[in-house]
Coordinates of C-alpha atoms (C1' of nucleotides) in Angstrom, one line a residue:
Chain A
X1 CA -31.9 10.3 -0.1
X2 CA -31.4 11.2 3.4
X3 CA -28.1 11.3 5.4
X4 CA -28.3 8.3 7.2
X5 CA -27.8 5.9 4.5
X6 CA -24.5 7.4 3.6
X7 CA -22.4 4.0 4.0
X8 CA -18.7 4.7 6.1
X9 CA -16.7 3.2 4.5
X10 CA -13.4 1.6 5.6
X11 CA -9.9 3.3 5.5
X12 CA -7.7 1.0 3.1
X13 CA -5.2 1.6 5.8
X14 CA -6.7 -0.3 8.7
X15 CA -8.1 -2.9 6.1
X16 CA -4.1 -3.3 5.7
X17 CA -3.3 -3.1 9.3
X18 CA -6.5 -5.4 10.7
X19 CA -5.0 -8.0 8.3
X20 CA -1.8 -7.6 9.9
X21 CA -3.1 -7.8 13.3
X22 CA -5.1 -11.1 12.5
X23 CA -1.9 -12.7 11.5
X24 CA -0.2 -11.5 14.9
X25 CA -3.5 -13.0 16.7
X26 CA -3.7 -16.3 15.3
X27 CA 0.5 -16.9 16.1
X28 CA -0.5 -15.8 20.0
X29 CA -3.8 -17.4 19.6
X30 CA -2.1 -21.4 19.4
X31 CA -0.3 -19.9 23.2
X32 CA -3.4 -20.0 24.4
X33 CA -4.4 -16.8 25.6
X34 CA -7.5 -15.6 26.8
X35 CA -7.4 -11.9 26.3
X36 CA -4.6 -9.6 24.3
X37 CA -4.9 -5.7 24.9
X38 CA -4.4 -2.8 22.5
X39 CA -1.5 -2.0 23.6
X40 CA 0.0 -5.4 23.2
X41 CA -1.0 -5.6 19.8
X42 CA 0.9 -1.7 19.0
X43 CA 3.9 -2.9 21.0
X44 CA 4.2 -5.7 18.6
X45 CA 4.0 -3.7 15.5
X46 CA 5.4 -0.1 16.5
X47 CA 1.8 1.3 16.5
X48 CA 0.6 3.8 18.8
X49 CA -1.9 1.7 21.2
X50 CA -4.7 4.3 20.4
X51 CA -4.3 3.1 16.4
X52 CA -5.5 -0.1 17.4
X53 CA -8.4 0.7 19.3
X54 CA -9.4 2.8 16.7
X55 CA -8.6 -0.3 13.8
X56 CA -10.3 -2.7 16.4
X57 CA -13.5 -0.2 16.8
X58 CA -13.8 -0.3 12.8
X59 CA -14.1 -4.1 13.5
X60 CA -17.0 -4.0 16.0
X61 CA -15.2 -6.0 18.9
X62 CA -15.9 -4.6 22.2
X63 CA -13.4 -5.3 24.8
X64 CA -13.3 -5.4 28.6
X65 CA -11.1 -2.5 30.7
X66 CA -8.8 -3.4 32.5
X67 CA -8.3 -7.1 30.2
X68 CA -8.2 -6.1 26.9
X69 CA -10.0 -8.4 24.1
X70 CA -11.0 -11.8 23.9
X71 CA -8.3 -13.3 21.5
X72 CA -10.6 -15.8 19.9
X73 CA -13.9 -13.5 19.8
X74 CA -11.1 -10.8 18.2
X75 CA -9.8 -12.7 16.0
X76 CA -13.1 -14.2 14.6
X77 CA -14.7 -10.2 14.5
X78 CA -11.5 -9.7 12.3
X79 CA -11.9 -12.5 10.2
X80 CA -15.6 -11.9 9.7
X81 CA -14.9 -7.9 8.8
X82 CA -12.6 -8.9 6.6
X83 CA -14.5 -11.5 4.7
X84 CA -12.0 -14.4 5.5
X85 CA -14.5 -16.4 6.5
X86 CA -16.5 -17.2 3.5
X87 CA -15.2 -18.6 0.5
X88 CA -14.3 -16.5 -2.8
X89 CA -14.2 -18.0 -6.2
X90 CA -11.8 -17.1 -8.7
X91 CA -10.1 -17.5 -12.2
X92 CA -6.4 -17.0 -12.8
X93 CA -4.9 -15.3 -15.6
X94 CA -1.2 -16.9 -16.1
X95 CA 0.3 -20.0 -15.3
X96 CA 3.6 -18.6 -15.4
X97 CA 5.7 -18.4 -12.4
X98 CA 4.0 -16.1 -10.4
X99 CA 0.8 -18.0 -10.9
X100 CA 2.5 -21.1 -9.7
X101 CA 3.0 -19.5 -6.6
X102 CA -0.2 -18.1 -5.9
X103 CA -1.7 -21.6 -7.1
X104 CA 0.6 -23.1 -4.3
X105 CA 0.1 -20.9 -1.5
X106 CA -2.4 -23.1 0.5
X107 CA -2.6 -20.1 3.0
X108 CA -4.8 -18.2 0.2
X109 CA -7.2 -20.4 0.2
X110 CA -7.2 -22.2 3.5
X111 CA -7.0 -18.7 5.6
X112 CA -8.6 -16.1 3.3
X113 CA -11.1 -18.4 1.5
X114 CA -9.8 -17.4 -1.9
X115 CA -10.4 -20.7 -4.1
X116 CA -9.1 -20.8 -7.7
X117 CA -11.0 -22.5 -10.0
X118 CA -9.0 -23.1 -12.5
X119 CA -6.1 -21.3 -14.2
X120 CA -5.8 -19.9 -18.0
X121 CA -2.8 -19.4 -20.3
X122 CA -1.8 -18.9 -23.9
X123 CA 0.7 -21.3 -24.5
X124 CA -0.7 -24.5 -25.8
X125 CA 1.1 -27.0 -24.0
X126 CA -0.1 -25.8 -20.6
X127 CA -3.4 -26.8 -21.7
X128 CA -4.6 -29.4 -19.7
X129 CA -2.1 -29.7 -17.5
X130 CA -2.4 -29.4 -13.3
X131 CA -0.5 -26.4 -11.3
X132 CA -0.7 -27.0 -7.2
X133 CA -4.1 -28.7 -8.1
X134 CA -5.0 -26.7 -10.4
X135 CA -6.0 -26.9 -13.9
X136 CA -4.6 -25.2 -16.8
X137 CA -7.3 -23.9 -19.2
X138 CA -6.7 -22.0 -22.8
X139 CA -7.4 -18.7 -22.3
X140 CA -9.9 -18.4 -24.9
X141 CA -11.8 -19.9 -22.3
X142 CA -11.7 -17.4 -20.0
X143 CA -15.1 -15.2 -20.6
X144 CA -17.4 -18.0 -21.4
X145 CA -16.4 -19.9 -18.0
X146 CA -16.7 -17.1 -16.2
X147 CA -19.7 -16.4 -17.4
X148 CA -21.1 -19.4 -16.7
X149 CA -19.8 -19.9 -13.3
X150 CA -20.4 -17.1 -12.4
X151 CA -17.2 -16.0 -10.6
X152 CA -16.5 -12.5 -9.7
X153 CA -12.8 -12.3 -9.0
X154 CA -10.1 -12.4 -11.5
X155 CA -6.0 -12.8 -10.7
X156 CA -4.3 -11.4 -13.7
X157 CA -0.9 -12.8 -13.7
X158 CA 0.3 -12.6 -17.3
X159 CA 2.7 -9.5 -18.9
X160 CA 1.2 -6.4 -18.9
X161 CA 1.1 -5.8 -22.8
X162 CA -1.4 -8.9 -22.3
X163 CA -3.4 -7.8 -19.5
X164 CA -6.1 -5.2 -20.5
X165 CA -7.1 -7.5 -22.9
X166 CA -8.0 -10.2 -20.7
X167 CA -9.7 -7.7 -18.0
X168 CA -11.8 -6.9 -20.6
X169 CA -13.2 -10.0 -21.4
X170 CA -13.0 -10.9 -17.8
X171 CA -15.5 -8.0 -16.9
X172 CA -17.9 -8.5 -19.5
X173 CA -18.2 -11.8 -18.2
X174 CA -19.5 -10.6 -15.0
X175 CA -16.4 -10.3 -13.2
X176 CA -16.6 -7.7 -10.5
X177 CA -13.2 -7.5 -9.1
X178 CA -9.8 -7.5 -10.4
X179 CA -6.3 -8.7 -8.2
X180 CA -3.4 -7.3 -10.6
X181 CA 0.0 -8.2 -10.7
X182 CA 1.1 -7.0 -13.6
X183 CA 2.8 -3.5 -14.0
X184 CA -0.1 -1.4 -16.0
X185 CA -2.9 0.6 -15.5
X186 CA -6.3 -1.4 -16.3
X187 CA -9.1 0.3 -17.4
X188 CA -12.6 -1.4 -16.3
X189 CA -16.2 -0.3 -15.8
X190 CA -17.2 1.9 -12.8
X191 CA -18.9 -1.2 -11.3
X192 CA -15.9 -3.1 -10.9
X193 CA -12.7 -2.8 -8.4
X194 CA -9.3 -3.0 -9.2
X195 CA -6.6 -3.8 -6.6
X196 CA -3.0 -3.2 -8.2
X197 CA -0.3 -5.3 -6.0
X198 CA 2.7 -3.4 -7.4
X199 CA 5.5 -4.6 -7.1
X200 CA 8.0 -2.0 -8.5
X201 CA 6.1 0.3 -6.6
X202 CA 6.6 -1.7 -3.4
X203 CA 10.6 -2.1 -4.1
X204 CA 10.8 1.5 -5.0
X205 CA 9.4 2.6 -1.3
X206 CA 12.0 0.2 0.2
X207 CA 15.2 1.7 -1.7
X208 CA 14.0 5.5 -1.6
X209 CA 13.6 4.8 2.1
X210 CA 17.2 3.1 2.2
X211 CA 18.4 5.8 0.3
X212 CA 16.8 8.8 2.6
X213 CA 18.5 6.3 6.0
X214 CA 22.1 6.8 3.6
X215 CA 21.6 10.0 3.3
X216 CA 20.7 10.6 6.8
X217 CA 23.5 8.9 8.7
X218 CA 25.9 11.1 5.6
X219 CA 24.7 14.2 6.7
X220 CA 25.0 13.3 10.7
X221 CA 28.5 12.2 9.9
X222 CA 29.6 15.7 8.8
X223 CA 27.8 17.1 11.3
X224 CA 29.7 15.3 13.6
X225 CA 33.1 15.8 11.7
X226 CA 32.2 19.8 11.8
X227 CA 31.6 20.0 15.2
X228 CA 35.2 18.2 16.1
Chain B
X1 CA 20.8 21.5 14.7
X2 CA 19.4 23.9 12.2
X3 CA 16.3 23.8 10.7
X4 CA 17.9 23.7 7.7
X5 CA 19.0 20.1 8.1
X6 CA 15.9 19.0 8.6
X7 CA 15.1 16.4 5.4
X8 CA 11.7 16.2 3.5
X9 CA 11.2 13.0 3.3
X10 CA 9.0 11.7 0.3
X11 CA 5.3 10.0 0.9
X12 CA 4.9 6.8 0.0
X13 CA 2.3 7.6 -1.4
X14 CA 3.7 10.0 -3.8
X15 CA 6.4 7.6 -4.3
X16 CA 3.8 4.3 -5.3
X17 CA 2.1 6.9 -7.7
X18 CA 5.2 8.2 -9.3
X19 CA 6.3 4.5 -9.8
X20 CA 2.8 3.6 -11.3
X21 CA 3.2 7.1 -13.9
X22 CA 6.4 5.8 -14.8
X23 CA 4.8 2.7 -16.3
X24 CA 2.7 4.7 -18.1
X25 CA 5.5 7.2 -19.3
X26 CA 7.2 4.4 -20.5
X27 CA 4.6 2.8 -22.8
X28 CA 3.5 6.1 -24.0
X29 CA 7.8 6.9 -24.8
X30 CA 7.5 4.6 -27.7
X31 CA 4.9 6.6 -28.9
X32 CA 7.6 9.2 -29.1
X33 CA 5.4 12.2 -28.3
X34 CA 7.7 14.7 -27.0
X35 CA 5.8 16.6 -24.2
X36 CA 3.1 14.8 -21.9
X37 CA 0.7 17.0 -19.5
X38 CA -0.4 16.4 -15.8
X39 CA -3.3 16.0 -17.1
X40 CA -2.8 13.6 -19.6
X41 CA -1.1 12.0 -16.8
X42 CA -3.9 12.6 -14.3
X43 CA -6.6 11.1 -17.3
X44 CA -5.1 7.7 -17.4
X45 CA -5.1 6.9 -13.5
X46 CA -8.7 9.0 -13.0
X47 CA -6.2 11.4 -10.7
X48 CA -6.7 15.3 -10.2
X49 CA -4.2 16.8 -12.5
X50 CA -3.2 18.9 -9.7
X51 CA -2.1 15.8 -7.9
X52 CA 0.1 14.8 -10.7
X53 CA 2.1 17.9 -10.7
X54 CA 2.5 18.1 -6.8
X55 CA 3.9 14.7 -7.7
X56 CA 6.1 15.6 -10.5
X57 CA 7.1 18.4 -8.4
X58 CA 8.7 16.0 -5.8
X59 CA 10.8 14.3 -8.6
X60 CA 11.8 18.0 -9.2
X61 CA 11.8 18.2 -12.7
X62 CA 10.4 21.5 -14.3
X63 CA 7.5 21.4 -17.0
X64 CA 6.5 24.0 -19.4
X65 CA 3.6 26.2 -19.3
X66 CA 1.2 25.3 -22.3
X67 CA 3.1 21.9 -23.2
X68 CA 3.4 19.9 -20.6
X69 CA 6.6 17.7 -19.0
X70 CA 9.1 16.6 -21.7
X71 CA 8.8 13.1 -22.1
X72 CA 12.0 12.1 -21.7
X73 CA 13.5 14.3 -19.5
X74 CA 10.3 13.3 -16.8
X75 CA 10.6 9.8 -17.3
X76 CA 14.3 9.9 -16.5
X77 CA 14.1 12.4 -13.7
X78 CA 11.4 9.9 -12.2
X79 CA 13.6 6.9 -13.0
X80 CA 16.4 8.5 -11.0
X81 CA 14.5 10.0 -8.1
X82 CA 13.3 6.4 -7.7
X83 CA 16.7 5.1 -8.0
X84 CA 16.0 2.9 -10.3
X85 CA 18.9 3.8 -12.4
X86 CA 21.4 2.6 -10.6
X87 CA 21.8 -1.3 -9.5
X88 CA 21.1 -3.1 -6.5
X89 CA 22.6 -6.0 -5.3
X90 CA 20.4 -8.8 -3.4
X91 CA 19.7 -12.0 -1.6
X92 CA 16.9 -14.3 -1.8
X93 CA 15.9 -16.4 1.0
X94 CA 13.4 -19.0 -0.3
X95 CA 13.9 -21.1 -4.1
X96 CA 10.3 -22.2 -3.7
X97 CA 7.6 -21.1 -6.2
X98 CA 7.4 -17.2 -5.2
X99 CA 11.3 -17.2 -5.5
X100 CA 10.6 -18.4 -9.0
X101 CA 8.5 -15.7 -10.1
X102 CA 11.1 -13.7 -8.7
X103 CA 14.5 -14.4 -10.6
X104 CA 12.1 -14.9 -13.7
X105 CA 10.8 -11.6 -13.4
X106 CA 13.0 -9.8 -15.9
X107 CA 11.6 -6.5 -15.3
X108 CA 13.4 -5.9 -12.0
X109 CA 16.9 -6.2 -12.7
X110 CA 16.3 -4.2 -16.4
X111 CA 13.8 -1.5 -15.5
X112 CA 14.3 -1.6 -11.5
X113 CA 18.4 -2.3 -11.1
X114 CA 17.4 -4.7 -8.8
X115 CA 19.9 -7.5 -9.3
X116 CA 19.5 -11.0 -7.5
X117 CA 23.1 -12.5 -7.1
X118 CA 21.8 -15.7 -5.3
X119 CA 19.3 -17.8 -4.2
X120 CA 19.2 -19.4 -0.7
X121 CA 16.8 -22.5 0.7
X122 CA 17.2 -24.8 3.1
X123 CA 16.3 -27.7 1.1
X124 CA 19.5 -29.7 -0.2
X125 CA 18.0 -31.0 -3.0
X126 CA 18.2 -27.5 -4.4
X127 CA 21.2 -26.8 -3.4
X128 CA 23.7 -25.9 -6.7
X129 CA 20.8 -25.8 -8.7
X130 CA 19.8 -22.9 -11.1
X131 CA 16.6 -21.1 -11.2
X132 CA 16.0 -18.8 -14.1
X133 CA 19.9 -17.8 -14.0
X134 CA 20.4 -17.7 -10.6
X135 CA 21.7 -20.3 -8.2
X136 CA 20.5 -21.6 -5.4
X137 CA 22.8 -22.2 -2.3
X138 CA 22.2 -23.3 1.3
X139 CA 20.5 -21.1 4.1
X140 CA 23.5 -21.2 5.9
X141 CA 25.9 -19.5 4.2
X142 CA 23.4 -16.6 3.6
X143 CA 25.0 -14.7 6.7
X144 CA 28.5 -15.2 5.7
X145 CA 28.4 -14.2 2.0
X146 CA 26.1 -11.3 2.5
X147 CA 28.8 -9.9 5.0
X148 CA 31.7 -10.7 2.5
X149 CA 29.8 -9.1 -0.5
X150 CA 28.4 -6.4 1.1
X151 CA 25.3 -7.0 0.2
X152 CA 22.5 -4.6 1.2
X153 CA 18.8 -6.0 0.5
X154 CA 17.6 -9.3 1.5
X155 CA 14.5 -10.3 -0.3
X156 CA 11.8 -12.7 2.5
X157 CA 10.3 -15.4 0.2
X158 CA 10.3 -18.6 3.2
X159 CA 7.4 -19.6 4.9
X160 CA 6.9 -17.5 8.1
X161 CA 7.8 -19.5 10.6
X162 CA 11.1 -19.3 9.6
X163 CA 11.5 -15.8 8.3
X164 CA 12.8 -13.6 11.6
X165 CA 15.6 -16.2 12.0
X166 CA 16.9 -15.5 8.7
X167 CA 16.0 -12.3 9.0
X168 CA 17.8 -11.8 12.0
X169 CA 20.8 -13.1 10.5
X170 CA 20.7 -10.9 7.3
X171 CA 20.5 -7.9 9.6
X172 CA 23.7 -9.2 12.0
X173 CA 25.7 -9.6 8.5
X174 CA 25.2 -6.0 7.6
X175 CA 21.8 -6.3 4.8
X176 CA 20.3 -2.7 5.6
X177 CA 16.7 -3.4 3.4
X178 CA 14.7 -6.2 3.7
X179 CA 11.5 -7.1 1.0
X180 CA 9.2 -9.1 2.8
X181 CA 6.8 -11.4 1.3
X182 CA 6.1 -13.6 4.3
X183 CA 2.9 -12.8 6.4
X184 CA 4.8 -12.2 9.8
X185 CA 5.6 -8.5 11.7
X186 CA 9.3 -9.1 11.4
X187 CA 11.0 -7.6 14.0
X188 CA 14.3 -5.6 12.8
X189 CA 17.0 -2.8 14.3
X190 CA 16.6 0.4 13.8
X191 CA 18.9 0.9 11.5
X192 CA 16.5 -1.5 8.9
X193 CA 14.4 -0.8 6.7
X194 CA 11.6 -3.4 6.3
X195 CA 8.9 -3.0 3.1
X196 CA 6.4 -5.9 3.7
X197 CA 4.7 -6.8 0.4
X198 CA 1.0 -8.4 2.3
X199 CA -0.8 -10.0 -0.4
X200 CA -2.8 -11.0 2.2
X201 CA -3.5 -7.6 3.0
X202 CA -4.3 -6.7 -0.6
X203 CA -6.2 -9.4 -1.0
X204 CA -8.6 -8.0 1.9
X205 CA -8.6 -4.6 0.3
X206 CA -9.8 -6.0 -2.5
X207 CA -12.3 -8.0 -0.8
X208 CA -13.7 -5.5 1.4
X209 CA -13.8 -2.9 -1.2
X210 CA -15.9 -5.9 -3.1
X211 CA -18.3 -6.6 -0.5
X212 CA -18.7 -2.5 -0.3
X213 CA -20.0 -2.2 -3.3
X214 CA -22.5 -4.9 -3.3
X215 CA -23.7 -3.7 0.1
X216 CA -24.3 -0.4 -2.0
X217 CA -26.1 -1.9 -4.8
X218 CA -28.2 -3.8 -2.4
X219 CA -29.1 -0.4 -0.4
X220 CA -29.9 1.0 -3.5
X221 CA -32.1 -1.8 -4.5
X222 CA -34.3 -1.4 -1.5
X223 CA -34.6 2.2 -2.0
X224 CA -35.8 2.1 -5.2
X225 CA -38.1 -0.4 -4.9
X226 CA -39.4 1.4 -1.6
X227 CA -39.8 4.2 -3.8
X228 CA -41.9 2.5 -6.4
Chain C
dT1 C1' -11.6 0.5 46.1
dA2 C1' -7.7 1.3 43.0
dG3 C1' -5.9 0.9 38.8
dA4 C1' -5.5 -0.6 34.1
dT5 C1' -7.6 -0.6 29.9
dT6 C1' -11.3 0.6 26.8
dG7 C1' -13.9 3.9 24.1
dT8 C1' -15.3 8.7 23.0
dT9 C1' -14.7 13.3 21.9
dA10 C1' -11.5 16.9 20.6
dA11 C1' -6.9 18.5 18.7
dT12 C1' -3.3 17.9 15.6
dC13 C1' -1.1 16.7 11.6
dG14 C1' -0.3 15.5 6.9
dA15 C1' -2.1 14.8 2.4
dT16 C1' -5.4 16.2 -1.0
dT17 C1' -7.7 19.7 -3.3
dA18 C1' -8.8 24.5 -4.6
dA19 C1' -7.6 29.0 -6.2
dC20 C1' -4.9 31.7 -8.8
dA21 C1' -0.7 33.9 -10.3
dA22 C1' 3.3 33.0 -13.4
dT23 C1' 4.8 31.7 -17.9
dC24 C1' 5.5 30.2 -22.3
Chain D
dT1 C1' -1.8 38.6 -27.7
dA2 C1' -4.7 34.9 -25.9
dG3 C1' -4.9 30.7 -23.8
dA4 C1' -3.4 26.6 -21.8
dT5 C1' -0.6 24.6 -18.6
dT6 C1' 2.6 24.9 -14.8
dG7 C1' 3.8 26.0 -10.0
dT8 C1' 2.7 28.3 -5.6
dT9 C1' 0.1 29.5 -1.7
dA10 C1' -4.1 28.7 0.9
dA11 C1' -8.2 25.8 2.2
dT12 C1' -10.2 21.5 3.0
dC13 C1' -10.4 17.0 4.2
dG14 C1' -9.3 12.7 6.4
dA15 C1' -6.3 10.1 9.3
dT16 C1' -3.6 10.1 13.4
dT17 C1' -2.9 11.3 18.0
dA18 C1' -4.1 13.3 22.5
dA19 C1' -7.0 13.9 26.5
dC20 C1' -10.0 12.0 29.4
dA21 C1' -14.2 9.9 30.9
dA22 C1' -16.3 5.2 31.4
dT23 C1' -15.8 0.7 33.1
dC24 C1' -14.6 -3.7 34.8

DNA sequence: TAGATTGTTAATCGATTAACAATC
DNA sequence: TAGATTGTTAATCGATTAACAATC
């Protein structure tokens, strides 16, 4: 096994930020303009210019000194490296509220290429029915389907005392990867990937952070006051 | 300016891990073991123990050599250090299908204090409606009554196009935190602290993280049968 | 050409991990 | 006491940033 096949892989963190930047692009893209530099692309977001050349390298754009890069070939590499241009298949786990909303965000599907099949829920009077297009299945269902159609990505959107039952089935149907939006911990096989969306964790960085700015501006105040 | 003064602000990291342990502490409470380990800790998320404690450490709550954290003192020094003891007023701008899943997520108000005192959309139809216990009032008087009640977090759930406007008018009424869920780089004073939630983002971790590993098992394919 | 921007190579910084002493 | 686990201090690793050469 020699070195060379080591495989780099990509920092979660400019996975995050390239995403980012591809939504920036395509809202300049519709002006119309031919190139967009790195550091236009930091100014917008509060980067450091030489973060975005590095994110952009990861990519495999080149661009031209002195112009920047092409904002169409740019924001194709991006879509490309990111896999938003070819179409995902998956299953969703809860017709609940939140799955209504990721049924009805078009963006998922016509942007990212994330197509859900259908959609699978307990309760018996969902059955049948049609979320945002999308069909309401029992969830008994679940494994066998996925089986069968062979679909690799599950969305598990049901309460968390539910959920590791359902990853379970949903990986021994073949299901490689696992978006998870409820609040526990899934165990799965080493094979398969688990991307937590975490919520409570998400609101938690914003009010620490609001808390740390409070505490700030408190302890500036009586600095102030002291110094009088 | 001493040094003194100078604040330790918490990682994010550290702070989206101590959240996710939390979870965990919580379902294993019930349990009603009275000490838990790093270790245990580290077992259940395939952490290094030692990670755990420099965690825990942060939260500042003292273990016991040989037995562990005490159960309930840890999960309420965590609970606390994340603030999620005390409530939090907030807005939400956007009664569409994410703003559901929002008010009808229980768990934030009970376990996170993060109360939603209203709802706020721009389509009349809604208007003096009520979605899972909370109603639903137009855009325009978001600015207004956030200034009067002193509210502090606005929560994004609109379409982006028309986020930064509303944005930009929670900010000028005093709303120091803002949750986003739209995909736009809102733009904000300093003084603000944005958290922006990018499911598209996660989505192309999880993609990309996907694609990895088949690239992997591909490479590994080859070798082996070059090997043969 | 001159100058702005890219891309590379090196330095810095912060987070993770290791090693081990302290303690119940 | 012996042994397991915490907590501290140092080492490593990876990501960010700086410096600067390459290039249009």
């Amino acid at each position: 096994m020699n070195k060379n096949m080591e495989h780099q892989f990509m920092p979660v963190k400019s996975v995050k930020r390239l995403s980012a930047y591809l939504c920036f692009l395509k809202s300049i893209g519709v002006k119309g303009l031919e190139y967009v530099s790195g550091a236009a692309i930091a100014e917008e977001f509060g980067f450091l210019p030489i973060q975005v050349r590095k994110d952009l390298a990861f990519a495999g754009v080149k661009g031209t000194p002195r112009r920047g890069f092409p904002t169409q070939k740019l924001t194709a590499a991006i879509e490309s490296f990111l896999g938003w241009d070819n179409t995902q298949d998956a299953f969703l786990a809860g017709a609940g509220n939140l799955g209504a909303a990721l049924t009805g965000y078009d963006k998922f599907e016509e942007e990212l290429g994330l197509k859900i099949l259908a959609a699978f829920d307990k309760n018996p009077r969902k059955f049948g029915s049609v979320m945002n297009g999308v069909e309401v299945l029992p969830i008994d269902k679940i494994g066998n389907l996925a089986k069968r159609m062979q679909v690799k990505i599950g969305i598990i959107a049901i309460p968390p005392e539910e959920a590791q039952a359902v990853v379970s089935i949903m990986t021994d149907a073949g299901i490689r990867g696992i978006w998870n939006f409820a609040p526990v911990n899934l165990h799965v096989p080493d094979s398969v990937i688990v991307e937590n969306v975490g919520l409570s964790a998400s609101l938690s960085v914003l009010t620490s952070r609001l808390r740390e700015a409070v505490e700030m501006e408190c302890a500036s105040l009586t600095l102030k006051k002291l110094g009088e």
